[in-house]
Amino acid sequence: MSDMKIGMIGLDTSHCPTFARILNKRRSKTPVTYAYKGGTKAFSHSINRVDKFTKQLRKKYDVNMLKSIEDVADKSDAILLTSVDGRQHLEQFEILSKYQKPVYIDKPLACSLEDAKKIIHLSEKTKTPMFSCSSLRYYNGIYQIGKDKDIKIAEVYGKVPIMEDYPGYFWYGVHSAEILFSILGAGCEQLQVASYENFDLVTANWSGERIGLLYGMRYKTSADWSVKLFSDDGVIDSIAKNKPSGFELMVPHILDFFKSKKSPINNQEMLEIMAYLEAVNKSRENGEAIQILV
């Protein structure tokens, strides 16, 4: 007998079977029980994969497929909103917010600052607990790094492929941005991008005279995600470790959120990440400095 029945919305990402593999272990008390297929023709990585992942969820993990978001929300105690296209998240959250059940939104929270603001406004207005993040935030080698130091400069290195049918850094840039904000927190004031064929350098100013540098790599053999932190105490170098997986380390935080209904990340930080990604996309086009206004 499960303590919590989890619903899943949008089965068009590899994250779906990953969540199910972790949550639907034998005698699990928090299984993914219900799901709505979803998907969108607007994004190739959705429409080309949704059938495959839906079949996996149904056959391998015994997840019950329902006909609508409303059906899943009604039967579930908590929701994983996993739709791979962040442009769908606002519309889907509008439906879910009517049920006031805790919702984890897989990265990105949205694909625009405007949509992200509307999601958070809905969350507050309807008293629907919500939080969103990338699993990179919880990787060993990243999680809590530099927390006991006064970090002056943070450098983050990560893969940032650009998709033709998705808005720039909202696809993979969100991972590196999450790492950067997990270290420096909210307070990003301005950024500027120097864009090259195989990488971008994003230079951002934080409050308290701090600097965040993000190197977005597009080399065929890009390095793993890593950080280099500078403080008065010296330099810290660290690489995100793949074992255990970031998802295995993130899921306990999601389950804690489902039970406590309190997000481990504050709304200001989640909004600033969206503003940061939006500003990066703009600055990549014209090279101009962009103010971060939330």
PDB file of C-alpha atoms in Angstrom:
ATOM      1  CA  MET A   1       0.000   0.000   0.000  1.00  0.00           C
ATOM      2  CA  SER A   2       1.555   3.286  -1.080  1.00  0.00           C
ATOM      3  CA  ASP A   3       1.723   6.320   1.195  1.00  0.00           C
ATOM      4  CA  MET A   4       1.621   8.672  -1.783  1.00  0.00           C
ATOM      5  CA  LYS A   5       0.395   8.224  -5.340  1.00  0.00           C
ATOM      6  CA  ILE A   6       2.432  10.361  -7.738  1.00  0.00           C
ATOM      7  CA  GLY A   7       1.071  11.545 -11.068  1.00  0.00           C
ATOM      8  CA  MET A   8       3.194  12.414 -14.103  1.00  0.00           C
ATOM      9  CA  ILE A   9       2.277  14.914 -16.828  1.00  0.00           C
ATOM     10  CA  GLY A  10       4.092  14.837 -20.191  1.00  0.00           C
ATOM     11  CA  LEU A  11       5.924  11.627 -21.090  1.00  0.00           C
ATOM     12  CA  ASP A  12       8.192  13.086 -23.763  1.00  0.00           C
ATOM     13  CA  THR A  13      11.539  13.102 -21.945  1.00  0.00           C
ATOM     14  CA  SER A  14      14.015  10.464 -20.792  1.00  0.00           C
ATOM     15  CA  HIS A  15      13.526  11.916 -17.323  1.00  0.00           C
ATOM     16  CA  CYS A  16      10.184  10.080 -17.126  1.00  0.00           C
ATOM     17  CA  PRO A  17      11.542   6.495 -17.099  1.00  0.00           C
ATOM     18  CA  THR A  18      14.401   7.722 -14.891  1.00  0.00           C
ATOM     19  CA  PHE A  19      11.950   9.012 -12.282  1.00  0.00           C
ATOM     20  CA  ALA A  20       9.914   5.805 -12.553  1.00  0.00           C
ATOM     21  CA  ARG A  21      12.994   3.594 -12.162  1.00  0.00           C
ATOM     22  CA  ILE A  22      13.831   5.353  -8.898  1.00  0.00           C
ATOM     23  CA  LEU A  23      10.293   5.743  -7.522  1.00  0.00           C
ATOM     24  CA  ASN A  24       8.684   2.469  -8.626  1.00  0.00           C
ATOM     25  CA  LYS A  25      11.018   0.041  -6.957  1.00  0.00           C
ATOM     26  CA  ARG A  26       9.464  -2.997  -5.318  1.00  0.00           C
ATOM     27  CA  ARG A  27       7.356  -2.110  -2.275  1.00  0.00           C
ATOM     28  CA  SER A  28       7.831   1.602  -2.957  1.00  0.00           C
ATOM     29  CA  LYS A  29       5.556   3.803  -0.880  1.00  0.00           C
ATOM     30  CA  THR A  30       5.808   6.709  -3.324  1.00  0.00           C
ATOM     31  CA  PRO A  31       5.298   5.218  -6.825  1.00  0.00           C
ATOM     32  CA  VAL A  32       4.465   7.001 -10.046  1.00  0.00           C
ATOM     33  CA  THR A  33       0.948   5.590 -10.341  1.00  0.00           C
ATOM     34  CA  TYR A  34      -0.869   7.680 -12.964  1.00  0.00           C
ATOM     35  CA  ALA A  35       0.281   9.556 -16.058  1.00  0.00           C
ATOM     36  CA  TYR A  36      -0.924  11.684 -18.941  1.00  0.00           C
ATOM     37  CA  LYS A  37       0.982  11.211 -22.212  1.00  0.00           C
ATOM     38  CA  GLY A  38       1.050  14.813 -23.421  1.00  0.00           C
ATOM     39  CA  GLY A  39       3.625  15.815 -26.025  1.00  0.00           C
ATOM     40  CA  THR A  40       3.735  18.582 -28.618  1.00  0.00           C
ATOM     41  CA  LYS A  41       4.417  18.847 -32.338  1.00  0.00           C
ATOM     42  CA  ALA A  42       6.141  22.185 -31.712  1.00  0.00           C
ATOM     43  CA  PHE A  43       9.345  20.489 -30.509  1.00  0.00           C
ATOM     44  CA  SER A  44      11.053  17.604 -32.306  1.00  0.00           C
ATOM     45  CA  HIS A  45      12.468  16.150 -29.071  1.00  0.00           C
ATOM     46  CA  SER A  46       8.887  15.818 -27.832  1.00  0.00           C
ATOM     47  CA  ILE A  47       6.938  14.402 -30.740  1.00  0.00           C
ATOM     48  CA  ASN A  48       9.751  12.028 -31.766  1.00  0.00           C
ATOM     49  CA  ARG A  49      10.063  10.420 -28.333  1.00  0.00           C
ATOM     50  CA  VAL A  50       6.743  10.594 -26.516  1.00  0.00           C
ATOM     51  CA  ASP A  51       5.424   7.234 -27.769  1.00  0.00           C
ATOM     52  CA  LYS A  52       8.606   5.401 -26.793  1.00  0.00           C
ATOM     53  CA  PHE A  53       8.662   6.750 -23.244  1.00  0.00           C
ATOM     54  CA  THR A  54       4.909   6.248 -22.790  1.00  0.00           C
ATOM     55  CA  LYS A  55       5.309   2.578 -23.700  1.00  0.00           C
ATOM     56  CA  GLN A  56       8.178   2.216 -21.218  1.00  0.00           C
ATOM     57  CA  LEU A  57       6.174   3.771 -18.397  1.00  0.00           C
ATOM     58  CA  ARG A  58       3.174   1.550 -19.079  1.00  0.00           C
ATOM     59  CA  LYS A  59       4.903  -1.782 -19.694  1.00  0.00           C
ATOM     60  CA  LYS A  60       8.061  -1.641 -17.583  1.00  0.00           C
ATOM     61  CA  TYR A  61       6.849   0.409 -14.605  1.00  0.00           C
ATOM     62  CA  ASP A  62       3.126  -0.427 -14.596  1.00  0.00           C
ATOM     63  CA  VAL A  63       1.980   3.203 -14.706  1.00  0.00           C
ATOM     64  CA  ASN A  64      -1.721   3.748 -15.434  1.00  0.00           C
ATOM     65  CA  MET A  65      -2.322   5.983 -18.463  1.00  0.00           C
ATOM     66  CA  LEU A  66      -5.216   8.422 -18.090  1.00  0.00           C
ATOM     67  CA  LYS A  67      -6.952  10.565 -20.705  1.00  0.00           C
ATOM     68  CA  SER A  68      -6.402  14.038 -19.287  1.00  0.00           C
ATOM     69  CA  ILE A  69      -4.314  16.198 -16.966  1.00  0.00           C
ATOM     70  CA  GLU A  70      -7.444  16.632 -14.847  1.00  0.00           C
ATOM     71  CA  ASP A  71      -7.829  12.868 -14.383  1.00  0.00           C
ATOM     72  CA  VAL A  72      -4.229  12.516 -13.212  1.00  0.00           C
ATOM     73  CA  ALA A  73      -4.482  15.497 -10.860  1.00  0.00           C
ATOM     74  CA  ASP A  74      -7.718  14.200  -9.359  1.00  0.00           C
ATOM     75  CA  LYS A  75      -6.341  10.730  -8.568  1.00  0.00           C
ATOM     76  CA  SER A  76      -2.805  11.717  -7.478  1.00  0.00           C
ATOM     77  CA  ASP A  77      -1.426  13.105  -4.228  1.00  0.00           C
ATOM     78  CA  ALA A  78       1.443  14.972  -5.900  1.00  0.00           C
ATOM     79  CA  ILE A  79       2.522  15.766  -9.463  1.00  0.00           C
ATOM     80  CA  LEU A  80       5.683  15.561 -11.537  1.00  0.00           C
ATOM     81  CA  LEU A  81       5.189  18.000 -14.436  1.00  0.00           C
ATOM     82  CA  THR A  82       7.775  16.548 -16.819  1.00  0.00           C
ATOM     83  CA  SER A  83       6.702  17.915 -20.224  1.00  0.00           C
ATOM     84  CA  VAL A  84       9.987  18.467 -22.045  1.00  0.00           C
ATOM     85  CA  ASP A  85       8.842  21.695 -23.708  1.00  0.00           C
ATOM     86  CA  GLY A  86       8.821  24.434 -21.084  1.00  0.00           C
ATOM     87  CA  ARG A  87       6.513  26.459 -23.314  1.00  0.00           C
ATOM     88  CA  GLN A  88       3.700  24.097 -22.240  1.00  0.00           C
ATOM     89  CA  HIS A  89       4.265  24.489 -18.510  1.00  0.00           C
ATOM     90  CA  LEU A  90       2.118  27.562 -17.841  1.00  0.00           C
ATOM     91  CA  GLU A  91      -0.948  26.133 -19.572  1.00  0.00           C
ATOM     92  CA  GLN A  92      -0.518  22.793 -17.820  1.00  0.00           C
ATOM     93  CA  PHE A  93       0.122  24.370 -14.416  1.00  0.00           C
ATOM     94  CA  GLU A  94      -3.052  26.455 -14.797  1.00  0.00           C
ATOM     95  CA  ILE A  95      -4.984  23.175 -14.857  1.00  0.00           C
ATOM     96  CA  LEU A  96      -3.021  21.580 -12.027  1.00  0.00           C
ATOM     97  CA  SER A  97      -3.303  24.615  -9.752  1.00  0.00           C
ATOM     98  CA  LYS A  98      -7.056  24.021  -9.449  1.00  0.00           C
ATOM     99  CA  TYR A  99      -6.290  20.897  -7.403  1.00  0.00           C
ATOM    100  CA  GLN A 100      -3.845  22.560  -4.947  1.00  0.00           C
ATOM    101  CA  LYS A 101      -1.547  19.534  -4.879  1.00  0.00           C
ATOM    102  CA  PRO A 102       2.249  19.937  -4.770  1.00  0.00           C
ATOM    103  CA  VAL A 103       3.824  20.146  -8.224  1.00  0.00           C
ATOM    104  CA  TYR A 104       7.461  19.607  -9.151  1.00  0.00           C
ATOM    105  CA  ILE A 105       8.169  21.206 -12.555  1.00  0.00           C
ATOM    106  CA  ASP A 106      11.060  19.636 -14.419  1.00  0.00           C
ATOM    107  CA  LYS A 107      13.535  22.035 -15.992  1.00  0.00           C
ATOM    108  CA  PRO A 108      13.014  24.613 -17.261  1.00  0.00           C
ATOM    109  CA  LEU A 109      10.314  26.200 -15.112  1.00  0.00           C
ATOM    110  CA  ALA A 110       9.200  27.990 -18.291  1.00  0.00           C
ATOM    111  CA  CYS A 111      10.723  29.362 -21.487  1.00  0.00           C
ATOM    112  CA  SER A 112      10.186  33.024 -20.668  1.00  0.00           C
ATOM    113  CA  LEU A 113      10.311  35.218 -17.600  1.00  0.00           C
ATOM    114  CA  GLU A 114       6.721  36.280 -18.250  1.00  0.00           C
ATOM    115  CA  ASP A 115       5.446  32.687 -18.134  1.00  0.00           C
ATOM    116  CA  ALA A 116       7.531  31.952 -15.035  1.00  0.00           C
ATOM    117  CA  LYS A 117       6.028  34.955 -13.235  1.00  0.00           C
ATOM    118  CA  LYS A 118       2.527  33.782 -14.121  1.00  0.00           C
ATOM    119  CA  ILE A 119       3.251  30.280 -12.800  1.00  0.00           C
ATOM    120  CA  ILE A 120       4.528  31.623  -9.494  1.00  0.00           C
ATOM    121  CA  HIS A 121       1.585  34.046  -9.241  1.00  0.00           C
ATOM    122  CA  LEU A 122      -0.806  31.135  -9.804  1.00  0.00           C
ATOM    123  CA  SER A 123       1.039  29.067  -7.209  1.00  0.00           C
ATOM    124  CA  GLU A 124       0.677  31.824  -4.621  1.00  0.00           C
ATOM    125  CA  LYS A 125      -2.904  32.747  -5.570  1.00  0.00           C
ATOM    126  CA  THR A 126      -4.224  29.179  -5.464  1.00  0.00           C
ATOM    127  CA  LYS A 127      -1.934  28.014  -2.637  1.00  0.00           C
ATOM    128  CA  THR A 128      -0.500  25.300  -4.893  1.00  0.00           C
ATOM    129  CA  PRO A 129       2.999  24.329  -3.684  1.00  0.00           C
ATOM    130  CA  MET A 130       5.488  24.390  -6.568  1.00  0.00           C
ATOM    131  CA  PHE A 131       9.181  24.192  -7.220  1.00  0.00           C
ATOM    132  CA  SER A 132      11.428  23.664 -10.206  1.00  0.00           C
ATOM    133  CA  CYS A 133      15.090  22.861 -10.736  1.00  0.00           C
ATOM    134  CA  SER A 134      17.650  20.938 -12.750  1.00  0.00           C
ATOM    135  CA  SER A 135      19.115  17.744 -11.319  1.00  0.00           C
ATOM    136  CA  LEU A 136      22.600  19.277 -11.781  1.00  0.00           C
ATOM    137  CA  ARG A 137      21.963  21.314  -8.637  1.00  0.00           C
ATOM    138  CA  TYR A 138      22.135  18.109  -6.571  1.00  0.00           C
ATOM    139  CA  TYR A 139      25.053  16.280  -8.189  1.00  0.00           C
ATOM    140  CA  ASN A 140      27.910  15.205  -5.949  1.00  0.00           C
ATOM    141  CA  GLY A 141      30.703  17.665  -6.527  1.00  0.00           C
ATOM    142  CA  ILE A 142      28.167  20.487  -7.005  1.00  0.00           C
ATOM    143  CA  TYR A 143      25.652  20.321  -4.160  1.00  0.00           C
ATOM    144  CA  GLN A 144      26.535  22.680  -1.287  1.00  0.00           C
ATOM    145  CA  ILE A 145      29.972  23.442  -2.742  1.00  0.00           C
ATOM    146  CA  GLY A 146      31.395  26.706  -1.428  1.00  0.00           C
ATOM    147  CA  LYS A 147      28.553  27.154   1.071  1.00  0.00           C
ATOM    148  CA  ASP A 148      30.986  27.815   3.921  1.00  0.00           C
ATOM    149  CA  LYS A 149      33.035  30.308   1.860  1.00  0.00           C
ATOM    150  CA  ASP A 150      32.539  33.914   0.775  1.00  0.00           C
ATOM    151  CA  ILE A 151      32.695  33.250  -2.966  1.00  0.00           C
ATOM    152  CA  LYS A 152      33.839  36.279  -4.976  1.00  0.00           C
ATOM    153  CA  ILE A 153      34.031  34.660  -8.429  1.00  0.00           C
ATOM    154  CA  ALA A 154      32.241  31.523  -9.617  1.00  0.00           C
ATOM    155  CA  GLU A 155      33.081  29.890 -12.935  1.00  0.00           C
ATOM    156  CA  VAL A 156      30.790  27.184 -14.329  1.00  0.00           C
ATOM    157  CA  TYR A 157      31.601  25.008 -17.345  1.00  0.00           C
ATOM    158  CA  GLY A 158      28.920  22.986 -19.094  1.00  0.00           C
ATOM    159  CA  LYS A 159      27.450  21.660 -22.332  1.00  0.00           C
ATOM    160  CA  VAL A 160      25.010  24.000 -24.060  1.00  0.00           C
ATOM    161  CA  PRO A 161      23.839  22.597 -27.398  1.00  0.00           C
ATOM    162  CA  ILE A 162      21.421  24.897 -29.217  1.00  0.00           C
ATOM    163  CA  MET A 163      18.268  23.407 -30.752  1.00  0.00           C
ATOM    164  CA  GLU A 164      16.689  24.936 -33.856  1.00  0.00           C
ATOM    165  CA  ASP A 165      13.147  24.513 -32.522  1.00  0.00           C
ATOM    166  CA  TYR A 166      13.712  25.510 -28.883  1.00  0.00           C
ATOM    167  CA  PRO A 167      14.556  28.910 -27.348  1.00  0.00           C
ATOM    168  CA  GLY A 168      18.336  28.890 -26.923  1.00  0.00           C
ATOM    169  CA  TYR A 169      19.696  28.498 -23.402  1.00  0.00           C
ATOM    170  CA  PHE A 170      16.370  27.301 -21.984  1.00  0.00           C
ATOM    171  CA  TRP A 171      17.190  23.823 -23.343  1.00  0.00           C
ATOM    172  CA  TYR A 172      20.573  22.893 -21.839  1.00  0.00           C
ATOM    173  CA  GLY A 173      21.868  26.234 -20.587  1.00  0.00           C
ATOM    174  CA  VAL A 174      19.474  25.900 -17.670  1.00  0.00           C
ATOM    175  CA  HIS A 175      21.735  23.195 -16.180  1.00  0.00           C
ATOM    176  CA  SER A 176      24.778  25.465 -15.979  1.00  0.00           C
ATOM    177  CA  ALA A 177      22.648  28.390 -14.818  1.00  0.00           C
ATOM    178  CA  GLU A 178      21.228  26.266 -11.989  1.00  0.00           C
ATOM    179  CA  ILE A 179      24.740  25.405 -10.842  1.00  0.00           C
ATOM    180  CA  LEU A 180      25.759  29.073 -10.915  1.00  0.00           C
ATOM    181  CA  PHE A 181      22.721  30.215  -8.925  1.00  0.00           C
ATOM    182  CA  SER A 182      23.065  27.344  -6.438  1.00  0.00           C
ATOM    183  CA  ILE A 183      26.474  28.815  -5.594  1.00  0.00           C
ATOM    184  CA  LEU A 184      25.815  32.576  -5.748  1.00  0.00           C
ATOM    185  CA  GLY A 185      22.077  32.626  -5.024  1.00  0.00           C
ATOM    186  CA  ALA A 186      19.747  35.391  -6.137  1.00  0.00           C
ATOM    187  CA  GLY A 187      21.190  38.835  -6.798  1.00  0.00           C
ATOM    188  CA  CYS A 188      22.242  38.728 -10.447  1.00  0.00           C
ATOM    189  CA  GLU A 189      22.164  42.306 -11.764  1.00  0.00           C
ATOM    190  CA  GLN A 190      23.553  42.345 -15.309  1.00  0.00           C
ATOM    191  CA  LEU A 191      25.140  40.058 -17.887  1.00  0.00           C
ATOM    192  CA  GLN A 192      26.842  40.151 -21.254  1.00  0.00           C
ATOM    193  CA  VAL A 193      27.645  37.345 -23.695  1.00  0.00           C
ATOM    194  CA  ALA A 194      30.642  36.902 -25.970  1.00  0.00           C
ATOM    195  CA  SER A 195      29.454  34.249 -28.439  1.00  0.00           C
ATOM    196  CA  TYR A 196      31.726  32.102 -30.608  1.00  0.00           C
ATOM    197  CA  GLU A 197      31.155  29.138 -32.918  1.00  0.00           C
ATOM    198  CA  ASN A 198      31.820  26.456 -30.297  1.00  0.00           C
ATOM    199  CA  PHE A 199      31.222  28.219 -26.999  1.00  0.00           C
ATOM    200  CA  ASP A 200      29.794  31.271 -25.242  1.00  0.00           C
ATOM    201  CA  LEU A 201      31.257  33.214 -22.351  1.00  0.00           C
ATOM    202  CA  VAL A 202      28.565  34.746 -20.135  1.00  0.00           C
ATOM    203  CA  THR A 203      29.893  37.349 -17.709  1.00  0.00           C
ATOM    204  CA  ALA A 204      27.411  38.361 -15.025  1.00  0.00           C
ATOM    205  CA  ASN A 205      27.573  40.813 -12.135  1.00  0.00           C
ATOM    206  CA  TRP A 206      26.055  39.813  -8.797  1.00  0.00           C
ATOM    207  CA  SER A 207      25.256  41.986  -5.800  1.00  0.00           C
ATOM    208  CA  GLY A 208      28.102  42.364  -3.324  1.00  0.00           C
ATOM    209  CA  GLU A 209      30.697  42.833  -6.085  1.00  0.00           C
ATOM    210  CA  ARG A 210      30.583  39.164  -7.069  1.00  0.00           C
ATOM    211  CA  ILE A 211      31.089  37.752 -10.554  1.00  0.00           C
ATOM    212  CA  GLY A 212      29.555  34.691 -12.208  1.00  0.00           C
ATOM    213  CA  LEU A 213      31.177  33.316 -15.363  1.00  0.00           C
ATOM    214  CA  LEU A 214      29.443  30.654 -17.436  1.00  0.00           C
ATOM    215  CA  TYR A 215      31.226  28.838 -20.250  1.00  0.00           C
ATOM    216  CA  GLY A 216      28.616  27.263 -22.530  1.00  0.00           C
ATOM    217  CA  MET A 217      30.371  24.598 -24.597  1.00  0.00           C
ATOM    218  CA  ARG A 218      29.319  23.237 -27.979  1.00  0.00           C
ATOM    219  CA  TYR A 219      32.393  21.161 -28.812  1.00  0.00           C
ATOM    220  CA  LYS A 220      31.690  17.637 -30.067  1.00  0.00           C
ATOM    221  CA  THR A 221      33.502  16.231 -27.023  1.00  0.00           C
ATOM    222  CA  SER A 222      32.481  18.782 -24.392  1.00  0.00           C
ATOM    223  CA  ALA A 223      33.801  18.332 -20.885  1.00  0.00           C
ATOM    224  CA  ASP A 224      31.589  17.366 -17.959  1.00  0.00           C
ATOM    225  CA  TRP A 225      29.941  20.056 -15.862  1.00  0.00           C
ATOM    226  CA  SER A 226      32.455  21.606 -13.496  1.00  0.00           C
ATOM    227  CA  VAL A 227      33.073  24.656 -11.319  1.00  0.00           C
ATOM    228  CA  LYS A 228      35.966  26.811 -10.194  1.00  0.00           C
ATOM    229  CA  LEU A 229      35.344  29.048  -7.199  1.00  0.00           C
ATOM    230  CA  PHE A 230      37.476  31.896  -5.856  1.00  0.00           C
ATOM    231  CA  SER A 231      37.355  33.254  -2.309  1.00  0.00           C
ATOM    232  CA  ASP A 232      39.766  34.891   0.139  1.00  0.00           C
ATOM    233  CA  ASP A 233      40.537  31.364   1.356  1.00  0.00           C
ATOM    234  CA  GLY A 234      41.738  30.154  -2.031  1.00  0.00           C
ATOM    235  CA  VAL A 235      40.433  28.273  -5.069  1.00  0.00           C
ATOM    236  CA  ILE A 236      38.028  25.319  -5.204  1.00  0.00           C
ATOM    237  CA  ASP A 237      37.868  23.111  -8.312  1.00  0.00           C
ATOM    238  CA  SER A 238      35.175  20.468  -8.621  1.00  0.00           C
ATOM    239  CA  ILE A 239      33.535  18.249 -11.255  1.00  0.00           C
ATOM    240  CA  ALA A 240      29.957  16.961 -11.196  1.00  0.00           C
ATOM    241  CA  LYS A 241      30.139  13.240 -10.412  1.00  0.00           C
ATOM    242  CA  ASN A 242      27.828  10.868 -12.303  1.00  0.00           C
ATOM    243  CA  LYS A 243      27.522   8.200  -9.589  1.00  0.00           C
ATOM    244  CA  PRO A 244      25.131   8.116  -7.936  1.00  0.00           C
ATOM    245  CA  SER A 245      23.096   9.904 -10.586  1.00  0.00           C
ATOM    246  CA  GLY A 246      21.867  13.429 -10.029  1.00  0.00           C
ATOM    247  CA  PHE A 247      18.292  12.154 -10.239  1.00  0.00           C
ATOM    248  CA  GLU A 248      18.853   9.671  -7.427  1.00  0.00           C
ATOM    249  CA  LEU A 249      20.166  12.544  -5.322  1.00  0.00           C
ATOM    250  CA  MET A 250      17.404  14.970  -6.353  1.00  0.00           C
ATOM    251  CA  VAL A 251      14.400  12.677  -5.815  1.00  0.00           C
ATOM    252  CA  PRO A 252      14.640  12.723  -1.974  1.00  0.00           C
ATOM    253  CA  HIS A 253      14.400  16.539  -2.127  1.00  0.00           C
ATOM    254  CA  ILE A 254      11.314  16.276  -4.339  1.00  0.00           C
ATOM    255  CA  LEU A 255       9.698  13.785  -1.960  1.00  0.00           C
ATOM    256  CA  ASP A 256      10.493  16.035   1.005  1.00  0.00           C
ATOM    257  CA  PHE A 257       8.805  18.880  -0.887  1.00  0.00           C
ATOM    258  CA  PHE A 258       5.752  16.738  -1.647  1.00  0.00           C
ATOM    259  CA  LYS A 259       5.377  16.022   2.079  1.00  0.00           C
ATOM    260  CA  SER A 260       6.288  19.424   3.529  1.00  0.00           C
ATOM    261  CA  LYS A 261       4.795  21.466   0.652  1.00  0.00           C
ATOM    262  CA  LYS A 262       7.733  23.886   1.073  1.00  0.00           C
ATOM    263  CA  SER A 263      10.031  24.561  -1.870  1.00  0.00           C
ATOM    264  CA  PRO A 264      13.762  24.139  -1.175  1.00  0.00           C
ATOM    265  CA  ILE A 265      14.426  27.008  -3.627  1.00  0.00           C
ATOM    266  CA  ASN A 266      12.890  30.438  -3.117  1.00  0.00           C
ATOM    267  CA  ASN A 267      10.740  32.057  -5.787  1.00  0.00           C
ATOM    268  CA  GLN A 268      13.145  34.944  -6.343  1.00  0.00           C
ATOM    269  CA  GLU A 269      15.965  32.573  -7.284  1.00  0.00           C
ATOM    270  CA  MET A 270      13.734  30.541  -9.617  1.00  0.00           C
ATOM    271  CA  LEU A 271      12.590  33.744 -11.357  1.00  0.00           C
ATOM    272  CA  GLU A 272      16.111  35.125 -11.645  1.00  0.00           C
ATOM    273  CA  ILE A 273      17.268  31.935 -13.370  1.00  0.00           C
ATOM    274  CA  MET A 274      14.541  32.468 -15.983  1.00  0.00           C
ATOM    275  CA  ALA A 275      15.503  36.152 -16.342  1.00  0.00           C
ATOM    276  CA  TYR A 276      19.157  35.138 -16.680  1.00  0.00           C
ATOM    277  CA  LEU A 277      18.452  32.615 -19.467  1.00  0.00           C
ATOM    278  CA  GLU A 278      16.235  35.091 -21.306  1.00  0.00           C
ATOM    279  CA  ALA A 279      18.950  37.749 -21.064  1.00  0.00           C
ATOM    280  CA  VAL A 280      21.610  35.321 -22.304  1.00  0.00           C
ATOM    281  CA  ASN A 281      19.513  34.590 -25.390  1.00  0.00           C
ATOM    282  CA  LYS A 282      19.183  38.320 -26.115  1.00  0.00           C
ATOM    283  CA  SER A 283      22.849  39.121 -25.520  1.00  0.00           C
ATOM    284  CA  ARG A 284      23.993  36.201 -27.706  1.00  0.00           C
ATOM    285  CA  GLU A 285      22.285  37.952 -30.619  1.00  0.00           C
ATOM    286  CA  ASN A 286      23.711  41.454 -30.180  1.00  0.00           C
ATOM    287  CA  GLY A 287      26.534  41.218 -27.617  1.00  0.00           C
ATOM    288  CA  GLU A 288      24.982  43.954 -25.496  1.00  0.00           C
ATOM    289  CA  ALA A 289      24.897  44.096 -21.697  1.00  0.00           C
ATOM    290  CA  ILE A 290      21.428  43.182 -20.374  1.00  0.00           C
ATOM    291  CA  GLN A 291      19.990  44.237 -17.024  1.00  0.00           C
ATOM    292  CA  ILE A 292      18.404  41.456 -14.943  1.00  0.00           C
ATOM    293  CA  LEU A 293      15.030  42.774 -13.853  1.00  0.00           C
ATOM    294  CA  VAL A 294      12.534  40.505 -12.081  1.00  0.00           C
TER     295      VAL A 294
END
